[in-house]
PDB file of C-alpha atoms in Angstrom:
ATOM      1  CA  ALA A  14       3.719  58.898 147.844  1.00 45.00           C
ATOM      2  CA  TYR A  15       6.041  60.347 145.175  1.00 45.00           C
ATOM      3  CA  ALA A  16       5.287  63.838 146.453  1.00 47.00           C
ATOM      4  CA  VAL A  17       6.995  62.860 149.705  1.00 45.00           C
ATOM      5  CA  GLY A  18      10.642  63.834 149.981  1.00 50.00           C
ATOM      6  CA  HIS A  19      13.395  61.285 149.394  1.00 50.00           C
ATOM      7  CA  ASP A  20      14.235  61.511 153.091  1.00 54.00           C
ATOM      8  CA  ARG A  21      11.097  59.416 153.702  1.00 52.00           C
ATOM      9  CA  ALA A  22      11.710  56.847 150.955  1.00 52.00           C
ATOM     10  CA  ASP A  23      11.786  53.928 153.414  1.00 58.00           C
ATOM     11  CA  GLU A  24       8.424  54.969 154.835  1.00 58.00           C
ATOM     12  CA  VAL A  25       6.954  55.252 151.334  1.00 54.00           C
ATOM     13  CA  ALA A  26       8.335  51.833 150.386  1.00 55.00           C
ATOM     14  CA  GLU A  27       6.708  50.296 153.468  1.00 60.00           C
ATOM     15  CA  HIS A  28       3.354  51.865 152.593  1.00 57.00           C
ATOM     16  CA  LEU A  29       3.615  50.521 149.039  1.00 55.00           C
ATOM     17  CA  ARG A  30       4.422  47.024 150.366  1.00 57.00           C
ATOM     18  CA  ALA A  31       1.375  47.215 152.626  1.00 61.00           C
ATOM     19  CA  ALA A  32      -0.747  48.406 149.696  1.00 57.00           C
ATOM     20  CA  SER A  33       0.446  45.465 147.587  1.00 53.00           C
ATOM     21  CA  GLU A  34      -0.544  43.026 150.324  1.00 58.00           C
ATOM     22  CA  ALA A  35      -3.926  44.673 150.779  1.00 61.00           C
ATOM     23  CA  LEU A  36      -4.578  44.585 147.022  1.00 55.00           C
ATOM     24  CA  ALA A  37      -3.685  40.901 146.873  1.00 54.00           C
ATOM     25  CA  GLU A  38      -6.199  40.168 149.625  1.00 60.00           C
ATOM     26  CA  SER A  39      -8.909  42.609 148.569  1.00 60.00           C
ATOM     27  CA  GLY A  40     -12.242  41.546 147.235  1.00 59.00           C
ATOM     28  CA  THR A  41     -12.644  44.567 144.962  1.00 68.00           C
ATOM     29  CA  ASP A  42     -14.209  44.150 141.547  1.00 78.00           C
ATOM     30  CA  ALA A  43     -11.912  43.889 138.524  1.00 85.00           C
ATOM     31  CA  ALA A  44     -12.295  47.530 137.415  1.00 88.00           C
ATOM     32  CA  ASP A  45     -11.553  48.978 140.843  1.00 88.00           C
ATOM     33  CA  HIS A  46      -8.673  46.539 141.284  1.00 87.00           C
ATOM     34  CA  ALA A  47      -7.124  47.617 137.956  1.00 90.00           C
ATOM     35  CA  CYS A  48      -7.351  51.295 139.000  1.00 91.00           C
ATOM     36  CA  LEU A  49      -5.751  50.575 142.373  1.00 91.00           C
ATOM     37  CA  ILE A  50      -2.967  48.577 140.721  1.00 92.00           C
ATOM     38  CA  ALA A  51      -2.401  51.463 138.286  1.00 95.00           C
ATOM     39  CA  ARG A  52      -2.124  53.940 141.182  1.00 93.00           C
ATOM     40  CA  LYS A  53       0.293  51.705 143.099  1.00 93.00           C
ATOM     41  CA  ILE A  54       2.488  51.101 140.060  1.00 95.00           C
ATOM     42  CA  ASP A  55       2.508  54.822 139.233  1.00 95.00           C
ATOM     43  CA  GLN A  56       3.691  55.529 142.785  1.00 93.00           C
ATOM     44  CA  GLU A  57       6.537  53.035 142.323  1.00 94.00           C
ATOM     45  CA  ALA A  58       7.518  54.024 138.783  1.00 96.00           C
ATOM     46  CA  TYR A  59       7.292  57.830 138.928  1.00 93.00           C
ATOM     47  CA  PRO A  60      10.362  58.248 141.158  1.00 93.00           C
ATOM     48  CA  LEU A  61      12.318  55.962 138.835  1.00 95.00           C
ATOM     49  CA  ASN A  62      11.703  58.428 136.004  1.00 94.00           C
ATOM     50  CA  LYS A  63      12.138  61.543 138.148  1.00 91.00           C
ATOM     51  CA  PRO A  64      14.273  60.738 141.197  1.00 91.00           C
ATOM     52  CA  ARG A  65      14.841  63.499 143.711  1.00 85.00           C
ATOM     53  CA  SER A  66      18.426  62.297 143.925  1.00 86.00           C
ATOM     54  CA  GLY A  67      20.459  59.644 142.201  1.00 90.00           C
ATOM     55  CA  LYS A  68      20.262  58.286 138.689  1.00 94.00           C
ATOM     56  CA  PRO A  69      16.921  57.653 136.986  1.00 96.00           C
ATOM     57  CA  ASP A  70      16.024  54.127 135.860  1.00 97.00           C
ATOM     58  CA  HIS A  71      13.685  54.634 132.913  1.00 97.00           C
ATOM     59  CA  GLU A  72      13.866  50.979 131.835  1.00 97.00           C
ATOM     60  CA  ALA A  73      12.647  49.852 135.265  1.00 97.00           C
ATOM     61  CA  ALA A  74       9.852  52.434 135.157  1.00 97.00           C
ATOM     62  CA  LEU A  75       8.850  51.201 131.700  1.00 98.00           C
ATOM     63  CA  GLU A  76       8.704  47.612 132.963  1.00 97.00           C
ATOM     64  CA  LEU A  77       6.481  48.650 135.866  1.00 97.00           C
ATOM     65  CA  TYR A  78       4.066  50.613 133.693  1.00 98.00           C
ATOM     66  CA  GLU A  79       3.823  47.619 131.334  1.00 97.00           C
ATOM     67  CA  GLN A  80       2.350  45.646 134.258  1.00 96.00           C
ATOM     68  CA  ILE A  81      -0.795  47.805 134.313  1.00 95.00           C
ATOM     69  CA  PRO A  82      -3.536  45.793 132.601  1.00 90.00           C
ATOM     70  CA  THR A  83      -4.371  46.827 129.043  1.00 92.00           C
ATOM     71  CA  ASP A  84      -8.003  45.778 129.392  1.00 91.00           C
ATOM     72  CA  GLY A  85      -8.813  47.832 132.475  1.00 92.00           C
ATOM     73  CA  PRO A  86     -11.006  50.888 132.815  1.00 96.00           C
ATOM     74  CA  PRO A  87      -9.998  54.194 131.196  1.00 96.00           C
ATOM     75  CA  PHE A  88      -8.243  55.524 134.323  1.00 96.00           C
ATOM     76  CA  ALA A  89      -5.900  52.517 134.441  1.00 96.00           C
ATOM     77  CA  ILE A  90      -5.259  52.628 130.706  1.00 97.00           C
ATOM     78  CA  CYS A  91      -4.464  56.367 130.856  1.00 97.00           C
ATOM     79  CA  ARG A  92      -2.034  55.820 133.737  1.00 96.00           C
ATOM     80  CA  ARG A  93      -0.390  53.000 131.793  1.00 97.00           C
ATOM     81  CA  GLU A  94      -0.130  54.951 128.539  1.00 98.00           C
ATOM     82  CA  ASN A  95       1.080  58.172 130.203  1.00 97.00           C
ATOM     83  CA  GLY A  96       3.677  56.284 132.225  1.00 97.00           C
ATOM     84  CA  LEU A  97       4.872  54.352 129.184  1.00 98.00           C
ATOM     85  CA  GLY A  98       4.960  57.571 127.165  1.00 98.00           C
ATOM     86  CA  TRP A  99       7.056  59.492 129.667  1.00 97.00           C
ATOM     87  CA  SER A 100       9.398  56.525 130.131  1.00 98.00           C
ATOM     88  CA  CYS A 101       9.848  56.143 126.368  1.00 98.00           C
ATOM     89  CA  LEU A 102      10.425  59.873 125.970  1.00 97.00           C
ATOM     90  CA  ARG A 103      13.156  59.816 128.596  1.00 96.00           C
ATOM     91  CA  LEU A 104      14.713  56.802 126.859  1.00 98.00           C
ATOM     92  CA  GLY A 105      14.854  58.802 123.622  1.00 97.00           C
ATOM     93  CA  GLN A 106      12.075  56.779 121.978  1.00 98.00           C
ATOM     94  CA  ARG A 107      10.113  59.784 120.753  1.00 97.00           C
ATOM     95  CA  ASP A 108       7.925  57.916 118.227  1.00 98.00           C
ATOM     96  CA  ARG A 109       6.787  55.416 120.862  1.00 98.00           C
ATOM     97  CA  ALA A 110       6.154  58.262 123.308  1.00 98.00           C
ATOM     98  CA  VAL A 111       3.924  60.020 120.751  1.00 98.00           C
ATOM     99  CA  GLU A 112       2.005  56.777 120.150  1.00 98.00           C
ATOM    100  CA  HIS A 113       1.401  56.244 123.884  1.00 98.00           C
ATOM    101  CA  ALA A 114       0.426  59.899 124.329  1.00 98.00           C
ATOM    102  CA  ARG A 115      -2.124  59.746 121.518  1.00 98.00           C
ATOM    103  CA  THR A 116      -3.655  56.596 122.984  1.00 98.00           C
ATOM    104  CA  SER A 117      -3.902  58.278 126.375  1.00 97.00           C
ATOM    105  CA  VAL A 118      -5.475  61.436 124.902  1.00 97.00           C
ATOM    106  CA  SER A 119      -8.068  59.310 123.133  1.00 97.00           C
ATOM    107  CA  VAL A 120      -8.926  57.099 126.113  1.00 97.00           C
ATOM    108  CA  ALA A 121      -9.136  60.072 128.475  1.00 96.00           C
ATOM    109  CA  GLY A 122     -11.403  61.904 126.049  1.00 91.00           C
ATOM    110  CA  ASP A 123     -13.634  58.884 125.565  1.00 89.00           C
ATOM    111  CA  SER A 124     -13.975  58.490 129.333  1.00 90.00           C
ATOM    112  CA  GLY A 125     -14.739  62.183 129.880  1.00 91.00           C
ATOM    113  CA  SER A 126     -11.814  62.763 132.233  1.00 93.00           C
ATOM    114  CA  LEU A 127     -10.618  66.289 131.552  1.00 95.00           C
ATOM    115  CA  ARG A 128      -7.753  66.110 134.052  1.00 95.00           C
ATOM    116  CA  LEU A 129      -6.378  62.904 132.525  1.00 96.00           C
ATOM    117  CA  ARG A 130      -6.858  64.387 129.053  1.00 97.00           C
ATOM    118  CA  ALA A 131      -4.881  67.485 130.028  1.00 97.00           C
ATOM    119  CA  MET A 132      -2.075  65.303 131.397  1.00 96.00           C
ATOM    120  CA  ALA A 133      -2.062  63.231 128.205  1.00 97.00           C
ATOM    121  CA  LEU A 134      -1.997  66.365 126.035  1.00 97.00           C
ATOM    122  CA  ASN A 135       0.968  67.601 128.055  1.00 96.00           C
ATOM    123  CA  LEU A 136       2.794  64.336 127.357  1.00 97.00           C
ATOM    124  CA  LEU A 137       1.934  64.633 123.665  1.00 98.00           C
ATOM    125  CA  ALA A 138       3.267  68.199 123.639  1.00 97.00           C
ATOM    126  CA  ALA A 139       6.515  67.092 125.276  1.00 96.00           C
ATOM    127  CA  ALA A 140       6.908  64.154 122.868  1.00 97.00           C
ATOM    128  CA  LEU A 141       6.271  66.322 119.820  1.00 97.00           C
ATOM    129  CA  GLY A 142       8.554  69.085 121.092  1.00 95.00           C
ATOM    130  CA  PRO A 143       8.474  72.856 120.534  1.00 93.00           C
ATOM    131  CA  GLY A 144       6.531  73.935 117.488  1.00 94.00           C
ATOM    132  CA  GLU A 145       4.433  70.857 116.796  1.00 96.00           C
ATOM    133  CA  GLY A 146       3.783  70.408 120.523  1.00 95.00           C
ATOM    134  CA  ASP A 147       2.582  73.975 121.069  1.00 94.00           C
ATOM    135  CA  GLU A 148      -1.062  73.273 120.187  1.00 96.00           C
ATOM    136  CA  PRO A 149      -1.474  70.236 122.493  1.00 97.00           C
ATOM    137  CA  ARG A 150       0.214  72.275 125.241  1.00 95.00           C
ATOM    138  CA  ARG A 151      -2.251  75.161 124.736  1.00 95.00           C
ATOM    139  CA  ARG A 152      -5.145  72.706 124.913  1.00 96.00           C
ATOM    140  CA  ALA A 153      -3.764  71.160 128.110  1.00 96.00           C
ATOM    141  CA  ALA A 154      -3.328  74.599 129.684  1.00 95.00           C
ATOM    142  CA  ALA A 155      -6.887  75.599 128.702  1.00 96.00           C
ATOM    143  CA  ILE A 156      -8.277  72.505 130.410  1.00 96.00           C
ATOM    144  CA  ALA A 157      -6.222  73.198 133.538  1.00 96.00           C
ATOM    145  CA  ARG A 158      -7.562  76.778 133.631  1.00 96.00           C
ATOM    146  CA  ALA A 159     -11.149  75.595 133.162  1.00 96.00           C
ATOM    147  CA  LEU A 160     -10.707  73.072 135.965  1.00 96.00           C
ATOM    148  CA  GLU A 161      -9.022  75.734 138.124  1.00 96.00           C
ATOM    149  CA  ASP A 162      -6.294  73.150 138.773  1.00 95.00           C
ATOM    150  CA  GLU A 163      -3.287  75.142 139.973  1.00 95.00           C
ATOM    151  CA  GLU A 164      -1.011  72.100 140.085  1.00 93.00           C
ATOM    152  CA  LEU A 165      -1.592  71.365 136.406  1.00 92.00           C
ATOM    153  CA  ARG A 166      -1.392  75.041 135.463  1.00 92.00           C
ATOM    154  CA  ALA A 167       2.044  75.284 137.074  1.00 92.00           C
ATOM    155  CA  ARG A 168       3.174  72.058 135.418  1.00 87.00           C
ATOM    156  CA  PHE A 169       2.046  73.229 131.973  1.00 89.00           C
ATOM    157  CA  ALA A 170       3.673  76.647 132.385  1.00 87.00           C
ATOM    158  CA  ARG A 171       7.135  75.046 132.160  1.00 83.00           C
ATOM    159  CA  PRO A 172       8.715  75.393 128.717  1.00 79.00           C
ATOM    160  CA  LEU A 173       8.799  72.448 126.320  1.00 73.00           C
ATOM    161  CA  ARG A 174      12.218  70.979 125.653  1.00 64.00           C
TER     162      ARG A 174
END
């Protein structure tokens, strides 16, 4: 949903409301439910951190990401930790961002998810900044190349700030 332009924000909001209702009524097992909740929350929080227009609301994004269960499967935990990390980084809380990034790198690695690990390494690189963040960024880019994931490759090609 966050890939959709801001000109369709009302449509996206309606889809997210429908998804919330469906999740509340679903009979999915706990692990699947946690992953679906993590996806829904990420869709709601991402545009708060990176709005296409208007002012970001990093505190609101942080609060949303905190709602993702901490005892869920690795995918949900990675989404939580990455979201918290990016929100903290944008709030100027670099040490907390590094902590969340390291947790995400570890969980993604333990679960065998290379894509999530690359995304977590990218967060770690951004939180550490140029110099110290160069090695995690190289590792993230290497994973993206190995996966032949052009979206990640483009994302990791942007300079660290």
